[in-house]
Short mmCIF file of C-alpha atoms in Angstrom, two decimals:
data_model
loop_
_atom_site.label_atom_id
_atom_site.label_comp_id
_atom_site.label_asym_id
_atom_site.label_seq_id
_atom_site.Cartn_x
_atom_site.Cartn_y
_atom_site.Cartn_z
CA MET F 1 0.14 0.22 0.06
CA SER F 2 1.17 3.43 -0.94
CA LYS F 3 2.15 5.87 1.48
CA ARG F 4 -1.18 7.65 3.03
CA ARG F 5 -1.24 11.41 2.49
CA ARG F 6 -0.96 13.19 6.17
CA ILE F 7 -3.68 15.87 6.25
CA ALA F 8 -4.18 18.14 9.15
CA VAL F 9 -7.08 20.14 9.10
CA VAL F 10 -7.51 23.25 11.52
CA THR F 11 -11.13 24.16 13.11
CA GLY F 12 -11.48 27.29 15.12
CA SER F 13 -15.27 27.61 15.79
CA ARG F 14 -18.76 26.39 15.10
CA ALA F 15 -18.99 28.59 12.35
CA ASP F 16 -16.02 26.94 10.23
CA TYR F 17 -16.39 23.65 11.52
CA GLY F 18 -19.90 23.53 10.08
CA LEU F 19 -18.32 24.42 6.53
CA LEU F 20 -15.54 21.56 6.95
CA ARG F 21 -17.57 18.87 8.16
CA GLY F 22 -18.28 17.65 4.56
CA ILE F 23 -14.73 17.88 3.80
CA LEU F 24 -13.42 16.21 6.99
CA ALA F 25 -15.81 13.24 6.65
CA ARG F 26 -14.83 12.66 3.10
CA LEU F 27 -11.03 12.68 4.35
CA LYS F 28 -11.85 10.40 7.18
CA ALA F 29 -13.54 7.98 4.97
CA ALA F 30 -10.60 7.74 2.14
CA ASP F 31 -7.96 4.94 2.86
CA ASP F 32 -5.32 6.90 1.33
CA VAL F 33 -5.42 9.81 3.80
CA ALA F 34 -4.10 10.32 7.51
CA LEU F 35 -6.32 12.87 8.95
CA SER F 36 -5.58 15.07 11.77
CA VAL F 37 -7.86 17.63 13.39
CA ILE F 38 -6.63 20.74 15.40
CA ALA F 39 -9.02 22.65 17.54
CA CYS F 40 -8.36 25.87 18.54
CA GLY F 41 -9.95 29.37 19.40
CA MET F 42 -13.47 29.83 20.08
CA HIS F 43 -13.96 25.82 20.39
CA LEU F 44 -12.10 25.52 23.80
CA VAL F 45 -13.76 28.61 25.31
CA PRO F 46 -16.83 27.68 27.72
CA ARG F 47 -18.58 30.92 27.26
CA PHE F 48 -18.89 29.90 23.50
CA GLY F 49 -20.24 26.22 24.28
CA GLU F 50 -17.16 24.38 24.35
CA THR F 51 -17.90 23.19 20.80
CA TRP F 52 -14.82 21.03 20.40
CA LYS F 53 -17.03 18.74 22.03
CA ILE F 54 -19.37 18.57 18.90
CA VAL F 55 -16.45 17.58 16.60
CA GLU F 56 -15.61 14.81 18.78
CA ALA F 57 -19.25 13.77 18.95
CA ASP F 58 -19.42 13.65 15.23
CA GLY F 59 -16.69 11.08 14.80
CA PHE F 60 -13.55 13.17 14.44
CA SER F 61 -10.68 12.71 16.94
CA ILE F 62 -9.08 15.80 17.98
CA ALA F 63 -5.45 15.30 17.54
CA ALA F 64 -4.45 18.67 19.02
CA LYS F 65 -6.14 21.42 20.99
CA ILE F 66 -4.47 24.92 20.88
CA ASP F 67 -5.79 27.41 23.60
CA LEU F 68 -5.22 30.75 22.70
CA ALA F 69 -6.25 32.02 26.03
CA LEU F 70 -8.98 34.37 24.91
CA ASP F 71 -10.04 35.59 28.62
CA ASP F 72 -11.89 38.77 27.52
CA ASP F 73 -13.11 40.53 24.59
CA ARG F 74 -9.97 43.19 24.24
CA ALA F 75 -8.09 43.70 21.16
CA GLU F 76 -4.71 42.97 22.76
CA THR F 77 -6.18 39.73 24.15
CA VAL F 78 -6.78 39.13 20.74
CA ALA F 79 -3.52 40.22 19.35
CA ARG F 80 -1.71 38.26 22.42
CA GLY F 81 -3.84 35.40 21.85
CA THR F 82 -2.69 35.07 18.03
CA GLY F 83 1.00 35.10 19.11
CA ILE F 84 -0.04 32.29 22.09
CA GLY F 85 -1.47 30.52 18.96
CA VAL F 86 1.53 30.79 16.82
CA ALA F 87 3.25 29.09 19.63
CA GLY F 88 0.94 26.43 20.05
CA PHE F 89 0.82 25.38 16.43
CA ALA F 90 4.77 25.52 16.34
CA GLU F 91 4.74 22.84 18.84
CA ALA F 92 1.61 20.50 17.48
CA LEU F 93 2.59 20.74 14.10
CA PRO F 94 5.89 19.22 13.86
CA LYS F 95 4.42 16.38 15.83
CA LEU F 96 1.88 15.79 13.48
CA ALA F 97 3.98 16.12 10.82
CA PRO F 98 1.10 16.99 7.98
CA ASP F 99 2.11 17.00 4.29
CA VAL F 100 -0.66 19.72 3.81
CA LEU F 101 -2.33 21.92 6.36
CA VAL F 102 -5.67 22.94 5.47
CA VAL F 103 -7.61 26.33 6.79
CA LEU F 104 -10.54 28.12 6.29
CA GLY F 105 -11.32 31.81 6.12
CA ASP F 106 -10.05 34.94 7.69
CA ARG F 107 -10.03 34.81 11.49
CA TYR F 108 -6.72 35.43 13.64
CA GLU F 109 -6.49 31.82 14.84
CA VAL F 110 -6.12 30.64 11.40
CA LEU F 111 -3.73 33.19 10.70
CA ALA F 112 -1.76 31.87 13.68
CA ALA F 113 -1.70 28.48 12.06
CA ALA F 114 -0.76 29.83 8.82
CA VAL F 115 2.08 31.69 10.05
CA ALA F 116 3.61 28.46 12.12
CA ALA F 117 3.08 26.48 8.91
CA THR F 118 4.78 28.87 6.94
CA LEU F 119 7.89 29.19 8.96
CA LEU F 120 7.81 25.12 9.20
CA ASN F 121 7.48 24.84 5.57
CA ILE F 122 4.33 23.28 5.50
CA PRO F 123 2.06 23.61 2.55
CA ILE F 124 -1.21 25.33 3.30
CA ALA F 125 -4.38 24.78 1.45
CA HIS F 126 -6.91 27.88 1.94
CA ILE F 127 -10.40 27.70 1.61
CA HIS F 128 -12.65 31.11 0.87
CA GLY F 129 -9.81 33.18 -0.41
CA GLY F 130 -10.12 36.21 -2.57
CA GLU F 131 -13.24 37.48 -1.10
CA ILE F 132 -13.74 41.07 0.45
CA THR F 133 -14.98 42.22 3.83
CA ALA F 134 -13.84 45.93 4.04
CA GLY F 135 -16.00 46.11 7.74
CA ALA F 136 -13.55 43.82 9.56
CA PHE F 137 -10.10 43.31 9.86
CA ASP F 138 -10.65 39.88 8.66
CA ASP F 139 -10.03 40.82 5.30
CA ALA F 140 -6.38 41.82 5.92
CA ILE F 141 -6.24 38.34 7.30
CA ARG F 142 -7.71 36.80 4.57
CA HIS F 143 -5.28 38.07 2.08
CA ALA F 144 -2.17 37.61 4.34
CA ILE F 145 -3.26 33.90 4.41
CA THR F 146 -3.60 33.63 0.67
CA LYS F 147 -0.08 35.07 0.30
CA MET F 148 1.31 32.04 2.85
CA ALA F 149 -1.06 29.28 1.33
CA CYS F 150 -0.13 27.29 -2.03
CA LEU F 151 -3.27 25.72 -2.96
CA HIS F 152 -6.48 27.53 -3.03
CA PHE F 153 -10.30 26.76 -3.22
CA VAL F 154 -12.34 29.81 -4.07
CA ALA F 155 -16.06 30.31 -3.99
CA ALA F 156 -16.37 32.01 -7.20
CA GLU F 157 -14.66 32.73 -10.03
CA PRO F 158 -14.08 36.59 -9.36
CA TYR F 159 -12.40 35.37 -6.30
CA ARG F 160 -10.02 33.17 -8.39
CA GLN F 161 -9.26 35.89 -10.69
CA ARG F 162 -8.35 38.13 -7.48
CA VAL F 163 -6.24 35.30 -5.90
CA ILE F 164 -4.05 34.85 -9.23
CA GLN F 165 -4.09 39.04 -9.18
CA MET F 166 -2.40 38.67 -5.83
CA GLY F 167 0.38 36.53 -7.76
CA GLU F 168 -0.61 32.83 -6.75
CA GLN F 169 0.05 30.33 -9.52
CA PRO F 170 -3.15 29.49 -11.63
CA ASP F 171 -2.91 25.85 -11.80
CA PHE F 172 -3.02 25.96 -7.61
CA VAL F 173 -6.10 27.95 -7.55
CA PHE F 174 -9.56 26.21 -7.92
CA ASN F 175 -13.09 27.73 -8.09
CA VAL F 176 -14.99 24.99 -6.10
CA GLY F 177 -18.21 27.23 -4.86
CA ALA F 178 -19.14 27.46 -1.54
CA PRO F 179 -18.55 24.09 0.99
CA GLY F 180 -21.50 25.48 3.10
CA LEU F 181 -24.03 25.15 0.48
CA ASP F 182 -23.11 21.09 0.66
CA LEU F 183 -25.37 21.06 3.75
CA ALA F 184 -28.46 22.49 2.09
CA ASP F 185 -29.29 18.94 0.61
CA SER F 186 -27.79 16.72 3.47
CA THR F 187 -29.18 18.64 6.55
CA PRO F 188 -32.60 16.33 7.66
CA LYS F 189 -35.60 18.43 6.41
CA LEU F 190 -37.59 19.31 9.56
CA THR F 191 -40.88 21.29 10.19
CA ARG F 192 -40.84 24.37 12.30
CA ALA F 193 -42.62 22.45 15.24
CA GLU F 194 -39.81 19.62 15.14
CA LEU F 195 -37.26 22.23 14.93
CA PHE F 196 -38.64 23.89 18.04
CA THR F 197 -39.02 20.73 19.74
CA LYS F 198 -35.33 19.96 18.91
CA LEU F 199 -34.40 23.39 20.44
CA GLY F 200 -36.52 22.90 23.45
CA ILE F 201 -38.13 26.33 22.71
CA SER F 202 -41.66 27.53 22.43
CA GLY F 203 -43.30 30.85 21.13
CA PRO F 204 -44.72 31.54 17.59
CA GLU F 205 -43.33 29.06 14.95
CA ARG F 206 -42.51 31.75 12.16
CA PHE F 207 -39.21 33.05 13.38
CA LEU F 208 -36.26 35.06 12.24
CA LEU F 209 -32.67 33.72 12.49
CA VAL F 210 -30.45 36.38 13.79
CA THR F 211 -26.49 36.77 14.27
CA LEU F 212 -24.62 39.87 14.93
CA HIS F 213 -20.92 40.11 15.31
CA PRO F 214 -18.12 42.76 15.98
CA THR F 215 -17.44 44.84 12.69
CA THR F 216 -13.70 45.08 14.05
CA ALA F 217 -12.62 47.35 11.21
CA GLN F 218 -15.28 49.88 12.50
CA PRO F 219 -15.41 49.35 16.50
CA GLU F 220 -17.31 52.20 17.02
CA ALA F 221 -20.17 51.06 14.66
CA ASP F 222 -20.78 48.29 17.16
CA ALA F 223 -23.21 50.09 19.55
CA ALA F 224 -25.14 51.54 16.60
CA ASN F 225 -25.73 48.18 14.98
CA VAL F 226 -26.96 46.33 18.15
CA THR F 227 -29.02 49.05 19.30
CA ALA F 228 -30.69 49.44 15.71
CA LEU F 229 -31.17 45.76 15.24
CA LEU F 230 -32.66 45.40 19.05
CA SER F 231 -34.96 48.40 18.50
CA ALA F 232 -36.45 47.09 15.41
CA LEU F 233 -36.71 43.38 16.34
CA ALA F 234 -38.45 44.63 19.66
CA GLU F 235 -41.00 45.78 17.12
CA VAL F 236 -41.81 42.47 15.75
CA ASP F 237 -44.59 40.85 18.01
CA ASP F 238 -45.81 38.05 16.02
CA ARG F 239 -42.32 35.85 15.14
CA SER F 240 -40.03 34.13 17.27
CA ILE F 241 -36.49 35.54 17.06
CA ILE F 242 -33.83 32.87 17.37
CA PHE F 243 -30.13 34.35 17.97
CA THR F 244 -26.82 32.49 17.59
CA GLY F 245 -23.75 33.07 19.25
CA VAL F 246 -21.45 36.28 18.76
CA ASN F 247 -17.88 35.66 17.34
CA ALA F 248 -14.85 35.86 20.01
CA ASP F 249 -13.66 39.10 18.33
CA PRO F 250 -12.76 42.53 20.10
CA GLY F 251 -16.13 44.06 21.66
CA TYR F 252 -18.15 40.96 21.57
CA ARG F 253 -19.27 41.39 25.05
CA ALA F 254 -21.30 44.39 24.68
CA ILE F 255 -23.12 42.76 21.88
CA ASP F 256 -23.56 39.44 23.47
CA ASP F 257 -24.58 41.32 26.78
CA ALA F 258 -27.38 43.28 24.90
CA ILE F 259 -28.68 40.22 23.27
CA LYS F 260 -28.99 38.35 26.27
CA ALA F 261 -30.60 41.14 28.43
CA PHE F 262 -33.25 41.67 25.18
CA VAL F 263 -33.85 37.86 25.39
CA ALA F 264 -34.23 37.82 29.13
CA ALA F 265 -36.75 40.49 28.62
CA ARG F 266 -38.90 38.33 25.82
CA GLY F 267 -38.57 34.74 27.14
CA HIS F 268 -41.82 33.77 25.42
CA ARG F 269 -40.47 34.33 21.65
CA ALA F 270 -37.05 35.32 21.86
CA HIS F 271 -34.13 32.40 22.46
CA HIS F 272 -30.32 32.74 22.26
CA PHE F 273 -28.02 29.50 21.54
CA SER F 274 -24.23 29.69 22.01
CA SER F 275 -24.15 27.32 19.21
CA LEU F 276 -26.89 25.61 17.15
CA GLY F 277 -24.77 23.14 15.47
CA SER F 278 -24.43 22.74 11.75
CA GLU F 279 -27.46 20.62 11.47
CA ARG F 280 -29.87 22.72 13.68
CA TYR F 281 -28.69 25.94 12.29
CA TRP F 282 -29.04 24.61 8.60
CA ALA F 283 -32.58 23.34 9.57
CA ALA F 284 -33.47 26.70 11.08
CA LEU F 285 -31.75 28.62 7.85
CA GLN F 286 -34.27 26.96 5.80
CA LEU F 287 -37.28 27.62 7.64
CA ALA F 288 -36.78 30.79 8.78
CA ASP F 289 -38.61 33.84 7.40
CA ALA F 290 -35.45 35.88 7.26
CA VAL F 291 -31.82 35.94 8.20
CA VAL F 292 -30.98 38.96 9.83
CA GLY F 293 -27.65 40.41 10.95
CA ASN F 294 -24.27 40.85 9.29
CA SER F 295 -22.94 37.12 9.11
CA SER F 296 -21.44 35.85 6.37
CA SER F 297 -24.07 32.89 6.16
CA GLY F 298 -26.58 35.38 5.11
CA ILE F 299 -24.37 36.30 2.24
CA LEU F 300 -23.48 32.79 1.10
CA GLU F 301 -25.73 30.12 2.39
CA ALA F 302 -29.26 31.79 2.85
CA PRO F 303 -29.62 32.42 -0.86
CA ALA F 304 -29.11 29.13 -2.02
CA VAL F 305 -32.34 28.05 -0.17
CA SER F 306 -34.19 30.90 -1.32
CA VAL F 307 -34.30 32.89 2.31
CA PRO F 308 -34.27 36.57 2.39
CA SER F 309 -31.57 38.24 4.35
CA ILE F 310 -31.17 41.52 5.91
CA ASN F 311 -27.46 42.72 5.99
CA ILE F 312 -26.77 45.45 8.56
CA GLY F 313 -23.92 47.55 8.12
CA ASP F 314 -20.65 47.60 6.56
CA ARG F 315 -19.23 44.02 7.86
CA GLN F 316 -19.73 42.04 4.63
CA LYS F 317 -18.87 44.85 2.22
CA GLY F 318 -17.34 44.07 -0.79
CA ARG F 319 -19.04 40.37 -0.95
CA LEU F 320 -20.78 39.21 -4.03
CA ARG F 321 -24.56 39.68 -3.64
CA ALA F 322 -27.69 37.90 -4.33
CA ALA F 323 -30.82 39.37 -5.11
CA SER F 324 -32.30 38.13 -1.87
CA ILE F 325 -30.06 40.39 0.10
CA ILE F 326 -31.31 43.40 1.71
CA ASP F 327 -28.37 45.83 2.56
CA CYS F 328 -29.70 48.33 5.50
CA PRO F 329 -27.59 50.82 7.52
CA ALA F 330 -27.45 50.91 11.33
CA ASP F 331 -30.99 52.31 11.69
CA SER F 332 -33.77 50.73 13.33
CA ALA F 333 -36.57 52.25 10.87
CA ALA F 334 -34.97 50.95 8.02
CA ILE F 335 -34.29 47.56 9.54
CA LEU F 336 -38.02 47.51 10.63
CA ALA F 337 -39.08 48.60 7.18
CA SER F 338 -37.16 45.86 5.30
CA LEU F 339 -38.58 43.20 7.65
CA ARG F 340 -42.29 44.25 6.98
CA SER F 341 -41.47 44.13 3.52
CA ILE F 342 -40.38 40.46 3.85
CA PHE F 343 -43.32 39.73 5.82
CA GLU F 344 -45.96 41.27 3.74
CA GLY F 345 -44.52 39.39 0.38
CA ARG F 346 -43.54 42.91 -1.06
CA PHE F 347 -39.86 41.69 -1.47
CA GLN F 348 -39.80 39.27 -4.32
CA PRO F 349 -36.25 38.71 -5.24
CA ASP F 350 -35.61 37.19 -8.70
CA PRO F 351 -34.30 33.64 -8.06
CA ALA F 352 -32.54 33.72 -11.17
CA HIS F 353 -30.39 36.50 -9.76
CA MET F 354 -28.09 34.56 -7.40
CA PRO F 355 -24.27 34.96 -6.82
CA PRO F 356 -22.13 32.32 -8.19
CA TYR F 357 -21.33 30.18 -5.13
CA GLY F 358 -21.97 27.03 -7.00
CA ARG F 359 -24.82 24.41 -6.63
CA GLY F 360 -22.92 22.34 -3.99
CA GLY F 361 -20.29 19.73 -4.40
CA ALA F 362 -17.54 21.98 -3.06
CA SER F 363 -16.89 19.34 -0.04
CA GLU F 364 -16.26 16.59 -2.77
CA ALA F 365 -13.92 18.59 -5.20
CA ILE F 366 -11.81 20.00 -2.18
CA ALA F 367 -11.25 16.50 -0.80
CA GLY F 368 -10.73 15.13 -4.12
CA THR F 369 -8.14 17.66 -4.82
CA LEU F 370 -6.39 17.46 -1.33
CA ARG F 371 -5.61 13.37 -1.75
CA ARG F 372 -4.59 13.57 -5.39
CA ILE F 373 -2.90 16.85 -6.33
CA ASP F 374 0.90 16.98 -6.50
CA LEU F 375 2.27 19.09 -4.19
CA LYS F 376 5.88 19.06 -5.53
CA GLY F 377 5.34 22.05 -7.55
CA ALA F 378 3.70 23.93 -4.66
CA LEU F 379 6.73 25.18 -2.65
CA PRO F 380 8.75 27.00 -2.86
CA LYS F 381 6.34 29.66 -4.16
CA HIS F 382 6.82 31.90 -7.14
CA PHE F 383 5.00 35.26 -7.85
CA HIS F 384 3.06 34.49 -11.02
CA ASP F 385 2.87 38.19 -12.82
CA LEU F 386 -0.23 38.82 -14.89
CA ALA F 387 0.94 39.18 -18.37
CA ALA F 388 -0.17 42.86 -18.72
CA ASN F 389 1.59 44.01 -15.91
CA ARG F 390 4.99 42.48 -17.01
CA GLU F 391 8.13 44.68 -17.75
CA PRO F 392 9.49 44.43 -21.25
CA ALA F 393 12.82 42.86 -21.29
CA GLY F 394 15.59 44.91 -20.37
CA THR F 395 13.35 47.72 -18.88
CA THR F 396 14.65 49.17 -15.78
CA VAL F 397 13.28 51.28 -13.20
#
């Protein structure tokens, strides 16, 4: 039997794990792969539900846990935690000795993994590069990881072109679509009553699915965003409201505390979950009247199941948009008007105008490429100049 390829996959939160789960399942089932799962970041924090337990409950052994010491929501804690993460990955990766390290997205814990892998000369495969989220520092982190990675799986053709524009080799940049869309067909279909039973909640069966994260590039916007959102939701008395947890970014506590106070005052119809888990989240996503907040899920996944989204503020500014998305400022009247246009059926997006994030199958494509691609040409990296920008021979500056 030929040598198995050692593939290590990093997951830092409930959100990225949900997107990675289909890839992990395929890699685990492959007899030519030795899979290692590394859990870090929010997975290990009790306040966020210790979601590493969900990873293990799904049958994936965790080869290493890397605690970033995220004790509070100060920017310096996140900066320090990133450094702690680099040290933790520097210790774990040589022991696991992966042939390739797989990371997804744009968060600081993923940056820590990429920095360590780069310095250890471990090839990096990056999922969801090439995107823009101008309202968060994740934007800079995502592009930095792109320059450290040598294998790229992007969600749309414009993102593939952007990664190539950044100097990456076209032969190693694959437009596979968004892996999160694979969950649309694989998640068990539930009725609203069945979902509420699984969640252990009661209230009006029609509901909104709400997630609000800090706007890290504009922290001064957080208070306005949460105030406007909750003020608008306070006027909605005929729907239940299901909140999902806030990311562990600087400033999350004020948002989290405001949401929990809102829920405590409306226990009959408002509910908060640190983590729904991917199956319950997708079931909720498909049954919701709308997805509200500033999560990427409202941009990437909700349109795939024809659920309208109300995107608040600038956190997702720059991402490709579907016709099913309403962009709102941090203004309660505007948010409430958008909600009512959905409730009353006046907002009727054309389903033909969906963003090019694929139609599923990304997990299979990514897992298959990770198993079979020849990595010999991946390192050392060479900057790929676009032909139009190349200097003529003999030109000096």
